[in-house]
CSV table of C-alpha atoms and ligand atoms in Angstrom, one decimal:
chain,number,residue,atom,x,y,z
A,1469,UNK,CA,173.5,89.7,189.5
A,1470,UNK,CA,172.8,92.3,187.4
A,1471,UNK,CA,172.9,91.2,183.5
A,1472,UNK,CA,173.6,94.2,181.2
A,1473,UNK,CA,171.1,94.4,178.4
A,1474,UNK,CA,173.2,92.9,175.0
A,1475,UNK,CA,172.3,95.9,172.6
A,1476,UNK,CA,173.8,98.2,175.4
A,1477,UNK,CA,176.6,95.1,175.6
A,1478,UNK,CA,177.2,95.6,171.7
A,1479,UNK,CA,177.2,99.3,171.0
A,1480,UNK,CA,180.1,99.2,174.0
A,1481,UNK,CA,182.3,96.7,172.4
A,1482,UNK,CA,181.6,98.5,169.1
A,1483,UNK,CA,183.0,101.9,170.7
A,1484,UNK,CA,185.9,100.0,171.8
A,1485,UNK,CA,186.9,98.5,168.9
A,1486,UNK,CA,186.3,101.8,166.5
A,1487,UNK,CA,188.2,103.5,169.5
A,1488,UNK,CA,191.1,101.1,168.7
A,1489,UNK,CA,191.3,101.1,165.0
A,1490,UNK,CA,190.9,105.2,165.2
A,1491,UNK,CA,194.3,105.1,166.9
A,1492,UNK,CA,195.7,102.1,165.3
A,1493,UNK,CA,195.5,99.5,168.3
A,1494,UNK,CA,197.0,95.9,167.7
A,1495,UNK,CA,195.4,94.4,171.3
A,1496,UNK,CA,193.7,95.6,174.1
A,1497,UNK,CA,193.2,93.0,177.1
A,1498,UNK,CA,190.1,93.7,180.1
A,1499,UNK,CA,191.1,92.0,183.2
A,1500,UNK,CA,188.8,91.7,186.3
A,1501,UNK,CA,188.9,89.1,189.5
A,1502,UNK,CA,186.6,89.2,191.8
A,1503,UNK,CA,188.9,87.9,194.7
A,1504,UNK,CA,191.4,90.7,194.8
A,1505,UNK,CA,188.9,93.3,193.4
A,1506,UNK,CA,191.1,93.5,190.3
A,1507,UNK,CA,189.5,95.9,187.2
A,1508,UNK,CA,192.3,97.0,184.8
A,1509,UNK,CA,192.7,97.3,181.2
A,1510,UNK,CA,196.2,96.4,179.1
A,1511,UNK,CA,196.9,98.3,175.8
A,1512,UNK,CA,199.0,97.1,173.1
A,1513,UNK,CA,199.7,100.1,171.1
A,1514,UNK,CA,202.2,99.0,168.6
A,1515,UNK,CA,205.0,96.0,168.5
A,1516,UNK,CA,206.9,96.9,165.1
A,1517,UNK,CA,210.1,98.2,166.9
A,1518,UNK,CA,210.0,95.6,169.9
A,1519,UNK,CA,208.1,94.9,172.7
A,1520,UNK,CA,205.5,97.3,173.9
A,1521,UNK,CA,206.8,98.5,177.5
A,1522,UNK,CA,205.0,100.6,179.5
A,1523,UNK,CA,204.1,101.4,183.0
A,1524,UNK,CA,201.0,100.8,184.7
A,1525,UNK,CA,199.0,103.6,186.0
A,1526,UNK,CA,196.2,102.6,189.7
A,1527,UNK,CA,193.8,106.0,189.5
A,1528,UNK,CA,190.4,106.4,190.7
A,1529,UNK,CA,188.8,106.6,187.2
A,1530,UNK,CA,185.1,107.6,187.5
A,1531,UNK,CA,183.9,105.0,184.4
A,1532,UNK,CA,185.4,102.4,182.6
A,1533,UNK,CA,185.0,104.7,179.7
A,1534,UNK,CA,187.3,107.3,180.7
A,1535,UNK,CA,189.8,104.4,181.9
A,1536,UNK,CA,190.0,103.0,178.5
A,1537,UNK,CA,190.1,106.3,176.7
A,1538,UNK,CA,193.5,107.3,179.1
A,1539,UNK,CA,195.0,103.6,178.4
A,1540,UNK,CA,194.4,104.0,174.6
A,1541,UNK,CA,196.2,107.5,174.4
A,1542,UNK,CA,198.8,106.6,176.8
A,1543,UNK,CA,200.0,103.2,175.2
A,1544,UNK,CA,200.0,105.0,171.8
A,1545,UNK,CA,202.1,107.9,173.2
A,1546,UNK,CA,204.7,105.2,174.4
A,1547,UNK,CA,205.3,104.0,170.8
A,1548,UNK,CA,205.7,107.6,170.0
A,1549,UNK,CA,207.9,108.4,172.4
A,1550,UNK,CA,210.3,104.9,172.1
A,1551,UNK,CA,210.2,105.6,168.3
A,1552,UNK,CA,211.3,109.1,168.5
A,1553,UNK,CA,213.9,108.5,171.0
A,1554,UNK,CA,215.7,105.6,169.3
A,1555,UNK,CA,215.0,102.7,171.6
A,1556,UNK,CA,213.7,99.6,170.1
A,1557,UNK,CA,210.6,99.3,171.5
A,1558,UNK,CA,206.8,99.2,171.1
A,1559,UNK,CA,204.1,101.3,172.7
A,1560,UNK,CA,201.7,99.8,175.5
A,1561,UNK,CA,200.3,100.7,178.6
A,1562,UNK,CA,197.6,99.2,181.5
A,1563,UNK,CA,195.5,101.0,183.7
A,1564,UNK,CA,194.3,99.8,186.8
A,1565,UNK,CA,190.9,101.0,188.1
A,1566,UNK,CA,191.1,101.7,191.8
A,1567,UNK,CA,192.7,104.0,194.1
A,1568,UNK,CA,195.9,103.0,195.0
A,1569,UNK,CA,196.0,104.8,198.5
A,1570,UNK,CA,193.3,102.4,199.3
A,1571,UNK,CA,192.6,99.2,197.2
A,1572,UNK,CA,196.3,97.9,196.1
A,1573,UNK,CA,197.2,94.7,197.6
A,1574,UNK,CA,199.7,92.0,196.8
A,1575,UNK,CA,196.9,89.9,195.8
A,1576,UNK,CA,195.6,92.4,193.6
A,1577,UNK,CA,199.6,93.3,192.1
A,1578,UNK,CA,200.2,89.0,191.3
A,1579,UNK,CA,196.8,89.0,189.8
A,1580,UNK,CA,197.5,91.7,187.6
A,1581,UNK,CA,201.0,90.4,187.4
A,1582,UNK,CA,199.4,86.9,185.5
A,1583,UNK,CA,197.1,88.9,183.0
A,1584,UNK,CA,200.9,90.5,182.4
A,1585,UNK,CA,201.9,87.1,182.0
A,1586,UNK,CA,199.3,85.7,179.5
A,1587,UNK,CA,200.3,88.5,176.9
A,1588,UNK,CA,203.7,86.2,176.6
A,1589,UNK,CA,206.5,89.2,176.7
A,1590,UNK,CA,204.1,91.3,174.4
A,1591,UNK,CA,203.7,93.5,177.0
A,1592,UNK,CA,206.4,94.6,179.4
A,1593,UNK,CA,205.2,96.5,182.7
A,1594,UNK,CA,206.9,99.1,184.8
A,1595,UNK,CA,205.5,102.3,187.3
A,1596,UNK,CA,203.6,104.7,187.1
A,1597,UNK,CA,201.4,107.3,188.7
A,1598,UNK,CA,199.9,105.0,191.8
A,1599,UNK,CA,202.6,102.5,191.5
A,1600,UNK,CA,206.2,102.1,192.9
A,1601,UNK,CA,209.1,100.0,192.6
A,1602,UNK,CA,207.9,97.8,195.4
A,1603,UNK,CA,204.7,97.1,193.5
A,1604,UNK,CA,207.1,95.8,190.2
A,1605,UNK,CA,208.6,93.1,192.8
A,1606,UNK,CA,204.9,91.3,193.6
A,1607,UNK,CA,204.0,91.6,189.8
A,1608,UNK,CA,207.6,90.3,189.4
A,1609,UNK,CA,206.6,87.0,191.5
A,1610,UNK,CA,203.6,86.1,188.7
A,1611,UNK,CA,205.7,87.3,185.2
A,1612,UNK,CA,209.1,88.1,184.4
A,1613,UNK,CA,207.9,90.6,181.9
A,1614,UNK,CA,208.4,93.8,184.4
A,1615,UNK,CA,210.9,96.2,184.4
A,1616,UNK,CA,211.6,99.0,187.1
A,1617,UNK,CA,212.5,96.6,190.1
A,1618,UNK,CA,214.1,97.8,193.0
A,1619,UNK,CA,217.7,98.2,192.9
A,1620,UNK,CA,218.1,95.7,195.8
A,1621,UNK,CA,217.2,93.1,193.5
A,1622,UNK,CA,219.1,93.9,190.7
A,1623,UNK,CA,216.9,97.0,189.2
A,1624,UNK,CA,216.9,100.0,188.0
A,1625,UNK,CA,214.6,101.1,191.0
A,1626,UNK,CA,212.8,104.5,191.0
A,1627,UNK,CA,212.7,106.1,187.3
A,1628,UNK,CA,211.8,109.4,188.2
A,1629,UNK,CA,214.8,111.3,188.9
A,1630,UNK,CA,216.2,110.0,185.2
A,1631,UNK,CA,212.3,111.3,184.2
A,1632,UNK,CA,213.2,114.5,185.8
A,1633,UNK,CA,216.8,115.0,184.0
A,1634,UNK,CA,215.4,114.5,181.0
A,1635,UNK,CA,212.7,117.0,181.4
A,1636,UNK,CA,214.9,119.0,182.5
A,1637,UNK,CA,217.5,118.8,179.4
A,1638,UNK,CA,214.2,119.6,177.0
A,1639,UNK,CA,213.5,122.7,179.3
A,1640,UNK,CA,216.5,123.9,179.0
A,1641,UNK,CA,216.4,123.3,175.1
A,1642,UNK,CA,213.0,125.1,174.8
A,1643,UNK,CA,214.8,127.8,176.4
A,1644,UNK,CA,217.5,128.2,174.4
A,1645,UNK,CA,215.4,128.0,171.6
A,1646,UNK,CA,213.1,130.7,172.6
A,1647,UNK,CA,215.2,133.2,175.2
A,1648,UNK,CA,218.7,132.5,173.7
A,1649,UNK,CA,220.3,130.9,176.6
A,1650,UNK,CA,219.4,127.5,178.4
A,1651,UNK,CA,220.2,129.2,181.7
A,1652,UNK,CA,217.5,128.4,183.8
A,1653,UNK,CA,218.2,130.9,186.4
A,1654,UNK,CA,216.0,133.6,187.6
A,1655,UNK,CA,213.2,132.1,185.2
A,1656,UNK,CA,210.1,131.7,186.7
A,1657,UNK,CA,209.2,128.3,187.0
A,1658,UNK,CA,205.8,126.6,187.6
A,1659,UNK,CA,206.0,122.9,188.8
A,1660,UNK,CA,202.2,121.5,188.8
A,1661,UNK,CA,202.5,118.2,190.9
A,1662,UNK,CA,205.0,117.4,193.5
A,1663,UNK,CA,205.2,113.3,192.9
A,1664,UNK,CA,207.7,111.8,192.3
A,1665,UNK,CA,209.1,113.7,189.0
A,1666,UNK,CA,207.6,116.6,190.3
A,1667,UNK,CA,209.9,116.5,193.5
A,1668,UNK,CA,212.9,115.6,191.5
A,1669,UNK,CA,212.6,118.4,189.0
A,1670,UNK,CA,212.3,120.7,191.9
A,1671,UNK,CA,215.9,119.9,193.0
A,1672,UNK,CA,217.6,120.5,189.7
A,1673,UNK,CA,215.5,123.9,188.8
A,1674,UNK,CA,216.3,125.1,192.5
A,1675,UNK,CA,220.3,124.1,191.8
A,1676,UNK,CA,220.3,126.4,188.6
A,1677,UNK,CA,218.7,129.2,190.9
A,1678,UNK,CA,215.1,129.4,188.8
A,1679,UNK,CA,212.1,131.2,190.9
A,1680,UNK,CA,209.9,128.1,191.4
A,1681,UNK,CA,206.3,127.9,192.3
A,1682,UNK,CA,204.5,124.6,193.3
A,1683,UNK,CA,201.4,123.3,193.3
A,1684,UNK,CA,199.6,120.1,194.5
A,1685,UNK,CA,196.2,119.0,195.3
A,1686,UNK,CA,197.8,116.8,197.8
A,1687,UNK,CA,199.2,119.4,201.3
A,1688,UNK,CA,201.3,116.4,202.3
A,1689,UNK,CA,202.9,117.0,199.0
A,1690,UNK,CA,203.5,120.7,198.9
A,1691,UNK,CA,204.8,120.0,202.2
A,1692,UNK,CA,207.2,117.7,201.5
A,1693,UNK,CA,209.2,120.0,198.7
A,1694,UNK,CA,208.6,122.8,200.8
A,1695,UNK,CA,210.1,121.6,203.7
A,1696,UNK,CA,213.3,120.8,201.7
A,1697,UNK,CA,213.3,123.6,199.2
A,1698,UNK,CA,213.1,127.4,199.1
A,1699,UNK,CA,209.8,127.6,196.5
A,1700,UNK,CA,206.6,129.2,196.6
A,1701,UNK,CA,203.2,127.7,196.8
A,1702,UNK,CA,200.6,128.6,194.1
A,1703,UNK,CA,196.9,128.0,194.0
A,1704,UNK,CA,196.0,124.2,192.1
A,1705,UNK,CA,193.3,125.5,190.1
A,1706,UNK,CA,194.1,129.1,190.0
A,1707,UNK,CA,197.8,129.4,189.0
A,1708,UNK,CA,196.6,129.3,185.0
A,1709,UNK,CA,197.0,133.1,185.1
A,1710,UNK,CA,200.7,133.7,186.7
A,1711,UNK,CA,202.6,135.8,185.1
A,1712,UNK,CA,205.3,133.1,184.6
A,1713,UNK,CA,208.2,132.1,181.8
A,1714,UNK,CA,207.8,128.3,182.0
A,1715,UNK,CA,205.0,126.0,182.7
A,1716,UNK,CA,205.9,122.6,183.3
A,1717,UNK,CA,203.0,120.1,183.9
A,1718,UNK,CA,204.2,117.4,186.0
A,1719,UNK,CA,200.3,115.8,187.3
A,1720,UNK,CA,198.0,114.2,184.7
A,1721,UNK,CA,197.7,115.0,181.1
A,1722,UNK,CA,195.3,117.3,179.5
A,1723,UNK,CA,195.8,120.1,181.5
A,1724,UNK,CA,196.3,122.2,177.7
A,1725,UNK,CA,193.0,122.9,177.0
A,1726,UNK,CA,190.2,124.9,175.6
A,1727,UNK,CA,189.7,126.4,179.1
A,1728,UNK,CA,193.4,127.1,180.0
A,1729,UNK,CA,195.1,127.8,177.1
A,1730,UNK,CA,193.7,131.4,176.6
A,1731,UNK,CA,194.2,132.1,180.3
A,1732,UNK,CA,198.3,131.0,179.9
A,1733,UNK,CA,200.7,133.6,180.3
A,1734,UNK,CA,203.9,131.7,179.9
A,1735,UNK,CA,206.5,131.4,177.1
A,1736,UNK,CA,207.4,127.9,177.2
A,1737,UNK,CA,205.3,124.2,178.2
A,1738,UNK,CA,207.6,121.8,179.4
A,1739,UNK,CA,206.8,119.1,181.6
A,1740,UNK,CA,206.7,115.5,182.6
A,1741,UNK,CA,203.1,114.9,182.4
A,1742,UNK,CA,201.6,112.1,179.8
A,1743,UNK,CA,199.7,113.6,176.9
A,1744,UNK,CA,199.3,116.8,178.2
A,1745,UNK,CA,197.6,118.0,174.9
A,1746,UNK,CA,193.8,117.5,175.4
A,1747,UNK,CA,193.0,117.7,171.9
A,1748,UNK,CA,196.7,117.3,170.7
A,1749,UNK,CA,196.1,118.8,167.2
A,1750,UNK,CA,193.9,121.6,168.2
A,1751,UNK,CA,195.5,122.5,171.3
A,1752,UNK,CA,199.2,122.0,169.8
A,1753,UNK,CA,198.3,124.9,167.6
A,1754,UNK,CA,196.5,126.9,169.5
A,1755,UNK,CA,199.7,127.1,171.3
A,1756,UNK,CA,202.0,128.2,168.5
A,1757,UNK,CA,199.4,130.6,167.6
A,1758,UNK,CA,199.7,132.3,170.7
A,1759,UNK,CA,203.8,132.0,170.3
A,1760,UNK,CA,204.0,129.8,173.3
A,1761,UNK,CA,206.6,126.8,173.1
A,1762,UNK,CA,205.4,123.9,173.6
A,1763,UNK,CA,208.0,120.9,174.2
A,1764,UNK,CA,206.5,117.6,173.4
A,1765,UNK,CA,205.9,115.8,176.3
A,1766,UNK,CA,206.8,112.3,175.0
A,1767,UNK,CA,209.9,113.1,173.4
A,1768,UNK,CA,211.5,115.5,176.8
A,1769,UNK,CA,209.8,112.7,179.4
A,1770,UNK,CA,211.7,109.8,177.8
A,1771,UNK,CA,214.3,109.9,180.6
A,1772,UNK,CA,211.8,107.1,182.4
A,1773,UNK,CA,211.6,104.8,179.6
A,1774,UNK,CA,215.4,104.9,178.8
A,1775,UNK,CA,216.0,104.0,182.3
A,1776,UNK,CA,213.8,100.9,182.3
A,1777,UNK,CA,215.0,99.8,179.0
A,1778,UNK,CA,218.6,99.7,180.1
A,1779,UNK,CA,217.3,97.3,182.9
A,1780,UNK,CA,215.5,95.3,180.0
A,1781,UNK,CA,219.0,94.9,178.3
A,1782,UNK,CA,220.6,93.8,181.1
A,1783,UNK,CA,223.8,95.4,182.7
A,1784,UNK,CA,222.1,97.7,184.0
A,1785,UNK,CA,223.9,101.4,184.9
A,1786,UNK,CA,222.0,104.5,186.1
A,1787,UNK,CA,224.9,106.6,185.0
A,1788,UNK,CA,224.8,105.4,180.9
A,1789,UNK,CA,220.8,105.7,181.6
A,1790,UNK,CA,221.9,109.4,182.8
A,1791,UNK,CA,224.2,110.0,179.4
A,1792,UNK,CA,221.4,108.6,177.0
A,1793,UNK,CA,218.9,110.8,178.8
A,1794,UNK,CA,220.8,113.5,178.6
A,1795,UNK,CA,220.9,113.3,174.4
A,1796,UNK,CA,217.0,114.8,175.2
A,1797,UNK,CA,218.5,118.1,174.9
A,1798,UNK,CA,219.8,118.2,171.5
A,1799,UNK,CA,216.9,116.0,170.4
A,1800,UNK,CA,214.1,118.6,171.4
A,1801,UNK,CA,216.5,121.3,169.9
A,1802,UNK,CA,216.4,119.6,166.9
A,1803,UNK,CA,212.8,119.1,166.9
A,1804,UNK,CA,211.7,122.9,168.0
A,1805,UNK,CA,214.2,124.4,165.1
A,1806,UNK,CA,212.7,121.9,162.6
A,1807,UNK,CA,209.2,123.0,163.6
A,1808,UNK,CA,209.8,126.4,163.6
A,1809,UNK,CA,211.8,126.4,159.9
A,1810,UNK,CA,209.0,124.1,158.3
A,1811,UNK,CA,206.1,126.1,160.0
A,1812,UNK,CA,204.8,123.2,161.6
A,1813,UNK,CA,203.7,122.5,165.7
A,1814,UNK,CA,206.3,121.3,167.5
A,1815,UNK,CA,204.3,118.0,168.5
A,1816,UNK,CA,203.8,117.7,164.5
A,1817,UNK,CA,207.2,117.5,163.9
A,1818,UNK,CA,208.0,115.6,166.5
A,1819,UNK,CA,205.7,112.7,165.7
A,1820,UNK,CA,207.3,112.7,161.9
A,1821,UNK,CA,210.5,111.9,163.1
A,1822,UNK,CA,208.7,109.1,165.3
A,1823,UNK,CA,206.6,107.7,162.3
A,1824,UNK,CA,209.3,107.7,159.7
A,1825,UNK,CA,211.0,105.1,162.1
A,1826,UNK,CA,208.2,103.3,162.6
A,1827,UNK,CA,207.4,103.1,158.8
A,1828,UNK,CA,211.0,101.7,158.6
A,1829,UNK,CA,210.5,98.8,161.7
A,1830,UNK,CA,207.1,97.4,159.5
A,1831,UNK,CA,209.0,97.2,156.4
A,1832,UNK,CA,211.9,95.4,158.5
A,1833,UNK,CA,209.5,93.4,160.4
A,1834,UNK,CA,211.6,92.8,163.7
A,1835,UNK,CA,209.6,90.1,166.0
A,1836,UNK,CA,208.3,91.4,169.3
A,1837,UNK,CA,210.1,88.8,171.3
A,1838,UNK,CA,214.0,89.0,171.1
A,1839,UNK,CA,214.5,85.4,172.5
B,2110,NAD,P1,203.1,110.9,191.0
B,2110,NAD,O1,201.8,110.1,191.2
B,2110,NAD,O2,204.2,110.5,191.9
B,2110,NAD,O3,202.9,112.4,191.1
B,2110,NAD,C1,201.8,113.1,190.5
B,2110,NAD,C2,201.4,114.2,191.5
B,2110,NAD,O4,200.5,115.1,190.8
B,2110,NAD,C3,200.8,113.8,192.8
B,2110,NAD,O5,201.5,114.4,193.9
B,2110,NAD,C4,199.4,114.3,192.7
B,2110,NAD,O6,198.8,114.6,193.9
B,2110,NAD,C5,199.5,115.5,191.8
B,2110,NAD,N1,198.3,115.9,191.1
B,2110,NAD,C6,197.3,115.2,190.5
B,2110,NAD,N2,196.4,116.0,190.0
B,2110,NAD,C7,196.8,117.2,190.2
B,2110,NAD,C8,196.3,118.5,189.8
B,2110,NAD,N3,195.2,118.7,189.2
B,2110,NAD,N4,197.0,119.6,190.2
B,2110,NAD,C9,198.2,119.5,190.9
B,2110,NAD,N5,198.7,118.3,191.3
B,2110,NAD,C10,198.1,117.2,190.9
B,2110,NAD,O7,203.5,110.7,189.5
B,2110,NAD,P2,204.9,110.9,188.8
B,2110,NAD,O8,205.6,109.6,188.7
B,2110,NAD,O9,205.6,112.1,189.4
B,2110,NAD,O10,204.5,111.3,187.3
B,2110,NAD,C11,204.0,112.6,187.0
B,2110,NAD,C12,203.6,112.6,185.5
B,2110,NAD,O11,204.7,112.3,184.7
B,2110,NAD,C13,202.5,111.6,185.2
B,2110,NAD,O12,201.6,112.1,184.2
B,2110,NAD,C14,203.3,110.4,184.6
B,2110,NAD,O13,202.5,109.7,183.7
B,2110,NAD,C15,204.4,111.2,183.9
B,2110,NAD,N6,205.6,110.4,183.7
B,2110,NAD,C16,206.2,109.9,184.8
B,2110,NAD,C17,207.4,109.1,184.6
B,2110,NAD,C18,208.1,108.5,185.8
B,2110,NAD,O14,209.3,108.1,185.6
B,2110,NAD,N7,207.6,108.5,187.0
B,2110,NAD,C19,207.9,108.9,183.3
B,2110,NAD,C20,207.2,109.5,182.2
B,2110,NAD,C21,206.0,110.2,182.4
C-alpha cells in the first residue's frame, strides 16, 4: 500500500479546511469502503434554518480536488437557495466519486446510505445528476434521512418536472422583465442538456410555441427529446455563438465563463443548472455589463427542493408542490427589478434577500432536528 507522504497529507487537509471556512462550512464528512468501492464526500453547508437537505450528485470527477471543490459550492448554494425561497431548511450536499453508468450498486447506495445515517438527521439526502428515485429507496433501507422516494412508496418520486416548472416560471419572469411580455412564444430557446429537467422543460417551452434548440453530449439523449418534440439540434461545444433570445443551462454548472461569456449572444440566462456562474462575482457582472439577464440559478431551480421538502413535511401533494413552485415567478420578478433599481447583479440581490433570512434564523437559533 502506498502511504502518502504526511507534509503532502497536511498541506491537503490544510486546503480543505481553509476551503471550508472561505465559504463558511459547518461539516464536511469523507466516506470511502473498500467493499462496495464507495468514495464520496458529504457537505454541511449551513443548519440555522433547519436541516441541511440536498441531493447527491455520482460524476466521474477526475481528482478528489475538483470533487470537493463542486460539493463545497453546491451545499452552500442549497442554503442560498432554501433561504431565499422561504423553506426552512439548511444547505448541504454529497458527491459521490464514480460514474454512475458503471460503478453504482445497491451495495455501494446502503453504504452511502449509513455515512447518511451517522450525520443523525443533519443531513437529509435526495437526487441528483447520476442518481434517481430508485437509488433514494436502497439509501432509504440504511437511514430514514432521504427524501425523493418513489411515489409507490409514499414519495414525492421524480423532482424534475416540478424543477422544470419552476425554471420555467423564472424564464418567463426574466422575460417579462427584459422584452415586456412573459410570452415565450416564437423566442428562441437554447436548452443545453436533455436529462431529466432538460427533457421536461422541453415539453413546456414547446407548449408555449418557443423555437427550441437542444444540445447534449449524450446522442441517446438528443434522441430521446427529438423523437418526441419538434426542436432543433445544435452543436455541444459550438452553440456559444447562436444568435439566440434565451440561454438556459440545464447540464453542469460553470458553463458562464471567461471563455463563453464574450462569445454569448443572448438576452437572457435561465436555466436549471447548479452554480452556473464560474466565478459568480466576476462572471455575474460581466453579464450585466454586457446587458444580458441573468436569472439566478438557485432561486428559479428551487422547484426540486420544494418538492422534496413537502415529502419531508409529510402529506405529501405534487399539486401544492406545483402552486409553491409556481410563487418562483413573482419571486425572480422581484429580485431582477430590485437589481436593476439598486444597480446591483441580479445574483447580488438575490443572495441579500437569502442572507437577511439567514441572519434572522442565527439570532433565533432554531435546532436542526425538529423531533
Ligand atoms: P441529468 O443528469 O438528468 O441531466 C443532465 C444532462 O446534461 C445529461 O443528459 C448529460 O448528458 C448532459 N450534459 C452533461 N454535460 C453536458 C455538456 N457539456 N453539454 C451538454 N449536455 C451535457 O440531470 P438533471 O436532473 O436534469 O439536472 C440538470 C441540472 O439541473 C444539474 O446541474 C442539476 O444539479 C440541476 N438541478 C436539478 C434538479 C432536479 O430536480 N433534477 C433540481 C435543481 C437543480
Amino acid at each position: 500500500m502506498a502511504i502518502k507522504d504526511p507534509i503532502e497529507l497536511e498541506t491537503t487537509s490544510r486546503d480543505v479546511l481553509q476551503s471550508m471556512e472561505m465559504m463558511d462550512h459547518e461539516e464536511v464528512l469523507f466516506c470511502h469502503d473498500k467493499a462496495s468501492g464507495l468514495r464520496a464526500i458529504i457537505a454541511v453547508h449551513n443548519t440555522a434554518l433547519g436541516p441541511a437537505l440536498g441531493g447527491t450528485r455520482m460524476w466521474p470527477y477526475a481528482s478528489e480536488q475538483e470533487a470537493l471543490w463542486d460539493v463545497l459550492r453546491l451545499s452552500r448554494g442549497m442554503t442560498y437557495k432554501a433561504a431565499v425561497s422561504g423553506l426552512n431548511l439548511g444547505g448541504g450536499k454529497a458527491v459521490i466519486i464514480g460514474d454512475s453508468r458503471r460503478h453504482k450498486s445497491e451495495h455501494l447506495l446502503r453504504r452511502f446510505g449509513q455515512f447518511v445515517n451517522d450525520l443523525g438527521g443533519k443531513y437529509i439526502t435526495a437526487e441528483d445528476v447520476g442518481m434517481t428515485s430508485r437509488d433514494m429507496e436502497y439509501i432509504r433501507m440504511s437511514t430514514p434521512h432521504v427524501s425523493g422516494l418513489p411515489a409507490h412508496l409514499g414519495g414525492s418520486g421524480n423532482p424534475s418536472p416540478v424543477t422544470a416548472f419552476g425554471v420555467y416560471m423564472g424564464m418567463k419572469a426574466a422575460a417579462k422583465h427584459t422584452f415586456g411580455s412573459d410570452s415565450l412564444e416564437n423566442k428562441k430557446i437554447l436548452v443545453q442538456g436533455c436529462g431529466s429537467v432538460g427533457q421536461h422543460l422541453v415539453a413546456l417551452l414547446v407548449k408555449e410555441n418557443a423555437r427550441i434548440w437542444v444540445t447534449d453530449i449524450f446522442e441517446d439523449k438528443i434522441k430521446e427529446v427529438t423523437a418526441t418534440h419538434n426542436v432543433h439540434v445544435a452543436d455541444a461545444d459550438n452553440f456559444y455563438d447562436m444568435e439566440m433570445d434565451i440561454y438556459s443551462p440545464c447540464a453542469l454548472g460553470g458553463t458562464l465563463n471567461d471563455a463563453t461569456i464574450p462569445r454569448l449572444r443572448c438576452r437572457v440566462v435561465a436555466g436549471a443548472a447548479n452554480n452556473q456562474l464560474l466565478d459568480e462575482d466576476v462572471h455575474s457582472r460581466e453579464l450585466m455589463e454586457r446587458g444580458i439577464v441573468y436569472a439566478p440559478d438557485f432561486l428559479i431551480n428551487a422547484g426540486g427542493l420544494i418538492n422534496v421538502y413537502s415529502e419531508y413535511l409529510g402529506n405529501y401533494s405534487r399539486e401544492a408542490a406545483m402552486e409553491q413552485t409556481r410563487h418562483i415567478y413573482d419571486l425572480t420578478l422581484e429580485i431582477l427589478q430590485k437589481a436593476a433599481a439598486n444597480g446591483q447583479t441580479t445574483l447580488a440581490a438575490a443572495k441579500q434577500k437569502a442572507e437577511a433570512r439567514l441572519r434572522m434564523a442565527a439570532q433565533l437559533k432554531i435546532p436542526f432536528n425538529r423531533d
